[in-house]
Amino acid sequence: MQPIISIRNLHKNYGDKQVLKGINLDVYPGQIIGYIGPNGAGKSTTVKILIGLLGDFGGEVSILGHDLRENTLTIKGLVGYVPENAEIYEVLTPMEYLSFTGKLYGMEESLIEERATRMLDAFGLLENKDQRMDTFSKGMRQKVLITSGLMHNPQIVVLDEPLSGLDANAVIIVKEILSLLKKEGKTIFYCSHMMDVVEKVSDRIVLINEGSIVADGTFEQLKQSEGDTLEKIFANLTGRQNLSGVADAFIHALGK
């Protein structure tokens, strides 16, 4: 089986700081990849490269057989992206925003309206479809962002903390959406700090630390050598095993 995403010797520097130090990764169709790591590990930089926002990198990236440098616009049309925080043009209504983003992907207005209406209805936002989003809660805006990222039916979905701000019922819905997308053969690149969710939804977990991949396997495989929960695996491999000691020090500071 040919990988749908192929990354070879990926490097990225910001000035003198090396953020990515030779990432090598193959991702296959129908996989949910949990891409995790501490703050500053290089997760967001990897994501920005994959979605075509950063072009100044070393190494090679191929997506659906297209070289990322040579076919950036083509690849952007095949990838859906759901960020944790985005400028959502809150003076617009959900339908206006989705019409705008859908047209960027070359969708016909009639198809945009049909899909947007049905997807907003599924999220319980149909009655809000013509309201300006400056009155929306973070969870409501996140539902619009998820709809925007999936509406063009992409082959690859990149999710960066997609559950941010969602209530419990919406989280259940999104998890089920991921399961159904996987069954359709979609590839999902899932970035999150919510270890319990990553553990449950991911077919494969890739842990990055200080710009390098330090673990790559199923949860069961990682559990055999590094710990019985993903939180413990994360702590062991990122050098922060004594987290309870940190918490103790924080609380003791209150007594000073």
PDB file of C-alpha atoms in Angstrom, residues 104-253:
ATOM      1  CA  LEU A 104     -12.235  28.805  -2.022  1.00  0.00           C
ATOM      2  CA  TYR A 105     -12.331  25.036  -2.559  1.00  0.00           C
ATOM      3  CA  GLY A 106     -14.114  25.473  -5.888  1.00  0.00           C
ATOM      4  CA  MET A 107     -17.472  24.145  -4.709  1.00  0.00           C
ATOM      5  CA  GLU A 108     -20.716  25.100  -6.432  1.00  0.00           C
ATOM      6  CA  GLU A 109     -23.025  27.372  -4.434  1.00  0.00           C
ATOM      7  CA  SER A 110     -25.871  24.832  -4.524  1.00  0.00           C
ATOM      8  CA  LEU A 111     -23.619  22.085  -3.115  1.00  0.00           C
ATOM      9  CA  ILE A 112     -22.282  24.424  -0.434  1.00  0.00           C
ATOM     10  CA  GLU A 113     -25.803  25.320   0.676  1.00  0.00           C
ATOM     11  CA  GLU A 114     -26.940  21.691   0.739  1.00  0.00           C
ATOM     12  CA  ARG A 115     -23.968  20.365   2.693  1.00  0.00           C
ATOM     13  CA  ALA A 116     -23.701  23.338   5.035  1.00  0.00           C
ATOM     14  CA  THR A 117     -27.397  23.153   5.916  1.00  0.00           C
ATOM     15  CA  ARG A 118     -27.260  19.429   6.641  1.00  0.00           C
ATOM     16  CA  MET A 119     -24.010  19.609   8.624  1.00  0.00           C
ATOM     17  CA  LEU A 120     -25.103  22.592  10.709  1.00  0.00           C
ATOM     18  CA  ASP A 121     -28.381  20.815  11.387  1.00  0.00           C
ATOM     19  CA  ALA A 122     -26.471  17.752  12.619  1.00  0.00           C
ATOM     20  CA  PHE A 123     -24.553  20.021  15.015  1.00  0.00           C
ATOM     21  CA  GLY A 124     -27.743  21.685  16.257  1.00  0.00           C
ATOM     22  CA  LEU A 125     -26.870  25.026  14.651  1.00  0.00           C
ATOM     23  CA  LEU A 126     -29.487  25.211  11.934  1.00  0.00           C
ATOM     24  CA  GLU A 127     -31.539  27.846  13.742  1.00  0.00           C
ATOM     25  CA  ASN A 128     -28.349  29.921  14.109  1.00  0.00           C
ATOM     26  CA  LYS A 129     -27.253  29.661  10.480  1.00  0.00           C
ATOM     27  CA  ASP A 130     -28.166  33.275   9.678  1.00  0.00           C
ATOM     28  CA  GLN A 131     -26.978  34.865  12.929  1.00  0.00           C
ATOM     29  CA  ARG A 132     -23.746  36.827  13.114  1.00  0.00           C
ATOM     30  CA  MET A 133     -21.056  34.771  14.808  1.00  0.00           C
ATOM     31  CA  ASP A 134     -19.863  37.558  17.099  1.00  0.00           C
ATOM     32  CA  THR A 135     -22.597  36.368  19.494  1.00  0.00           C
ATOM     33  CA  PHE A 136     -21.504  32.709  19.357  1.00  0.00           C
ATOM     34  CA  SER A 137     -19.825  30.755  22.149  1.00  0.00           C
ATOM     35  CA  LYS A 138     -16.433  29.144  21.517  1.00  0.00           C
ATOM     36  CA  GLY A 139     -18.120  25.767  21.121  1.00  0.00           C
ATOM     37  CA  MET A 140     -20.520  27.089  18.473  1.00  0.00           C
ATOM     38  CA  ARG A 141     -17.640  28.639  16.542  1.00  0.00           C
ATOM     39  CA  GLN A 142     -15.713  25.384  16.763  1.00  0.00           C
ATOM     40  CA  LYS A 143     -18.643  23.524  15.214  1.00  0.00           C
ATOM     41  CA  VAL A 144     -18.600  25.982  12.306  1.00  0.00           C
ATOM     42  CA  LEU A 145     -14.823  25.476  11.918  1.00  0.00           C
ATOM     43  CA  ILE A 146     -15.267  21.694  11.858  1.00  0.00           C
ATOM     44  CA  THR A 147     -17.989  22.035   9.222  1.00  0.00           C
ATOM     45  CA  SER A 148     -15.769  24.342   7.183  1.00  0.00           C
ATOM     46  CA  GLY A 149     -12.843  21.910   7.321  1.00  0.00           C
ATOM     47  CA  LEU A 150     -14.887  18.899   6.219  1.00  0.00           C
ATOM     48  CA  MET A 151     -17.474  20.371   3.866  1.00  0.00           C
ATOM     49  CA  HIS A 152     -15.398  19.839   0.692  1.00  0.00           C
ATOM     50  CA  ASN A 153     -15.050  16.122   1.560  1.00  0.00           C
ATOM     51  CA  PRO A 154     -11.238  16.035   1.758  1.00  0.00           C
ATOM     52  CA  GLN A 155      -9.156  12.869   1.514  1.00  0.00           C
ATOM     53  CA  ILE A 156      -6.936  14.015   4.387  1.00  0.00           C
ATOM     54  CA  VAL A 157      -8.173  15.765   7.512  1.00  0.00           C
ATOM     55  CA  VAL A 158      -5.758  17.619   9.799  1.00  0.00           C
ATOM     56  CA  LEU A 159      -7.218  18.353  13.213  1.00  0.00           C
ATOM     57  CA  ASP A 160      -5.478  20.571  15.780  1.00  0.00           C
ATOM     58  CA  GLU A 161      -7.301  20.339  19.132  1.00  0.00           C
ATOM     59  CA  PRO A 162     -10.677  19.965  17.346  1.00  0.00           C
ATOM     60  CA  LEU A 163     -12.619  19.369  20.579  1.00  0.00           C
ATOM     61  CA  SER A 164     -11.649  22.722  22.100  1.00  0.00           C
ATOM     62  CA  GLY A 165     -14.706  24.398  23.592  1.00  0.00           C
ATOM     63  CA  LEU A 166     -17.151  21.616  22.706  1.00  0.00           C
ATOM     64  CA  ASP A 167     -19.653  20.266  25.213  1.00  0.00           C
ATOM     65  CA  ALA A 168     -19.822  16.569  26.104  1.00  0.00           C
ATOM     66  CA  ASN A 169     -22.486  15.717  23.519  1.00  0.00           C
ATOM     67  CA  ALA A 170     -20.604  17.487  20.725  1.00  0.00           C
ATOM     68  CA  VAL A 171     -17.410  15.626  21.687  1.00  0.00           C
ATOM     69  CA  ILE A 172     -19.259  12.312  21.297  1.00  0.00           C
ATOM     70  CA  ILE A 173     -20.549  13.417  17.885  1.00  0.00           C
ATOM     71  CA  VAL A 174     -17.083  14.429  16.672  1.00  0.00           C
ATOM     72  CA  LYS A 175     -15.576  11.122  17.827  1.00  0.00           C
ATOM     73  CA  GLU A 176     -18.246   9.276  15.850  1.00  0.00           C
ATOM     74  CA  ILE A 177     -17.590  11.493  12.823  1.00  0.00           C
ATOM     75  CA  LEU A 178     -13.905  10.504  12.977  1.00  0.00           C
ATOM     76  CA  SER A 179     -14.851   6.832  13.117  1.00  0.00           C
ATOM     77  CA  LEU A 180     -17.111   7.174  10.065  1.00  0.00           C
ATOM     78  CA  LEU A 181     -14.504   9.147   8.117  1.00  0.00           C
ATOM     79  CA  LYS A 182     -11.998   6.377   8.826  1.00  0.00           C
ATOM     80  CA  LYS A 183     -14.441   3.767   7.507  1.00  0.00           C
ATOM     81  CA  GLU A 184     -14.680   5.790   4.304  1.00  0.00           C
ATOM     82  CA  GLY A 185     -10.902   5.508   3.913  1.00  0.00           C
ATOM     83  CA  LYS A 186     -10.097   9.070   4.953  1.00  0.00           C
ATOM     84  CA  THR A 187      -6.772   9.753   6.629  1.00  0.00           C
ATOM     85  CA  ILE A 188      -6.881  11.789   9.828  1.00  0.00           C
ATOM     86  CA  PHE A 189      -3.905  13.582  11.354  1.00  0.00           C
ATOM     87  CA  TYR A 190      -5.022  14.330  14.913  1.00  0.00           C
ATOM     88  CA  CYS A 191      -3.066  16.708  17.161  1.00  0.00           C
ATOM     89  CA  SER A 192      -4.152  17.099  20.768  1.00  0.00           C
ATOM     90  CA  HIS A 193      -3.026  17.353  24.388  1.00  0.00           C
ATOM     91  CA  MET A 194      -6.080  15.350  25.507  1.00  0.00           C
ATOM     92  CA  MET A 195      -4.331  12.027  26.024  1.00  0.00           C
ATOM     93  CA  ASP A 196      -7.480  10.037  26.833  1.00  0.00           C
ATOM     94  CA  VAL A 197      -9.074  11.044  23.528  1.00  0.00           C
ATOM     95  CA  VAL A 198      -5.920  10.367  21.504  1.00  0.00           C
ATOM     96  CA  GLU A 199      -5.618   6.962  23.150  1.00  0.00           C
ATOM     97  CA  LYS A 200      -9.178   6.014  22.208  1.00  0.00           C
ATOM     98  CA  VAL A 201      -9.464   7.349  18.650  1.00  0.00           C
ATOM     99  CA  SER A 202      -5.977   6.724  17.213  1.00  0.00           C
ATOM    100  CA  ASP A 203      -4.904   3.677  15.233  1.00  0.00           C
ATOM    101  CA  ARG A 204      -1.324   4.810  15.601  1.00  0.00           C
ATOM    102  CA  ILE A 205       0.364   7.277  17.923  1.00  0.00           C
ATOM    103  CA  VAL A 206       3.384   9.360  16.939  1.00  0.00           C
ATOM    104  CA  LEU A 207       5.103  11.183  19.785  1.00  0.00           C
ATOM    105  CA  ILE A 208       7.419  14.058  18.936  1.00  0.00           C
ATOM    106  CA  ASN A 209       9.804  15.666  21.416  1.00  0.00           C
ATOM    107  CA  GLU A 210      12.312  18.461  20.765  1.00  0.00           C
ATOM    108  CA  GLY A 211      11.832  18.170  17.009  1.00  0.00           C
ATOM    109  CA  SER A 212      12.322  14.397  16.718  1.00  0.00           C
ATOM    110  CA  ILE A 213       9.985  11.400  16.731  1.00  0.00           C
ATOM    111  CA  VAL A 214      10.605   9.429  19.926  1.00  0.00           C
ATOM    112  CA  ALA A 215       7.770   6.879  19.622  1.00  0.00           C
ATOM    113  CA  ASP A 216       5.656   5.522  16.774  1.00  0.00           C
ATOM    114  CA  GLY A 217       3.195   2.643  17.112  1.00  0.00           C
ATOM    115  CA  THR A 218      -0.199   1.516  18.279  1.00  0.00           C
ATOM    116  CA  PHE A 219      -1.161   2.247  21.859  1.00  0.00           C
ATOM    117  CA  GLU A 220      -0.802  -1.451  22.665  1.00  0.00           C
ATOM    118  CA  GLN A 221       2.726  -1.487  21.260  1.00  0.00           C
ATOM    119  CA  LEU A 222       3.771   1.626  23.188  1.00  0.00           C
ATOM    120  CA  LYS A 223       2.153   0.351  26.355  1.00  0.00           C
ATOM    121  CA  GLN A 224       4.334  -2.777  26.387  1.00  0.00           C
ATOM    122  CA  SER A 225       7.520  -0.807  26.887  1.00  0.00           C
ATOM    123  CA  GLU A 226       6.681   2.639  28.228  1.00  0.00           C
ATOM    124  CA  GLY A 227       3.655   2.582  30.550  1.00  0.00           C
ATOM    125  CA  ASP A 228       0.048   1.482  30.963  1.00  0.00           C
ATOM    126  CA  THR A 229      -1.572   4.804  30.015  1.00  0.00           C
ATOM    127  CA  LEU A 230      -0.786   7.293  27.286  1.00  0.00           C
ATOM    128  CA  GLU A 231      -0.212   9.958  29.933  1.00  0.00           C
ATOM    129  CA  LYS A 232       2.529   7.826  31.522  1.00  0.00           C
ATOM    130  CA  ILE A 233       4.053   7.027  28.124  1.00  0.00           C
ATOM    131  CA  PHE A 234       4.065  10.743  27.325  1.00  0.00           C
ATOM    132  CA  ALA A 235       5.729  11.600  30.641  1.00  0.00           C
ATOM    133  CA  ASN A 236       8.347   8.855  30.335  1.00  0.00           C
ATOM    134  CA  LEU A 237       9.387   9.785  26.822  1.00  0.00           C
ATOM    135  CA  THR A 238       9.407  13.556  27.226  1.00  0.00           C
ATOM    136  CA  GLY A 239      11.489  13.552  30.399  1.00  0.00           C
ATOM    137  CA  ARG A 240       8.821  14.807  32.800  1.00  0.00           C
ATOM    138  CA  GLN A 241       8.258  11.700  34.922  1.00  0.00           C
ATOM    139  CA  ASN A 242       8.089  13.508  38.259  1.00  0.00           C
ATOM    140  CA  LEU A 243       4.949  15.462  37.456  1.00  0.00           C
ATOM    141  CA  SER A 244       3.460  14.837  40.909  1.00  0.00           C
ATOM    142  CA  GLY A 245       6.538  16.480  42.415  1.00  0.00           C
ATOM    143  CA  VAL A 246       5.919  19.554  40.267  1.00  0.00           C
ATOM    144  CA  ALA A 247       2.331  19.707  41.514  1.00  0.00           C
ATOM    145  CA  ASP A 248       3.526  19.374  45.130  1.00  0.00           C
ATOM    146  CA  ALA A 249       5.984  22.243  44.653  1.00  0.00           C
ATOM    147  CA  PHE A 250       3.241  24.412  43.187  1.00  0.00           C
ATOM    148  CA  ILE A 251       0.866  23.797  46.092  1.00  0.00           C
ATOM    149  CA  HIS A 252       3.623  24.254  48.694  1.00  0.00           C
ATOM    150  CA  ALA A 253       4.309  27.671  47.183  1.00  0.00           C
TER     151      ALA A 253
END
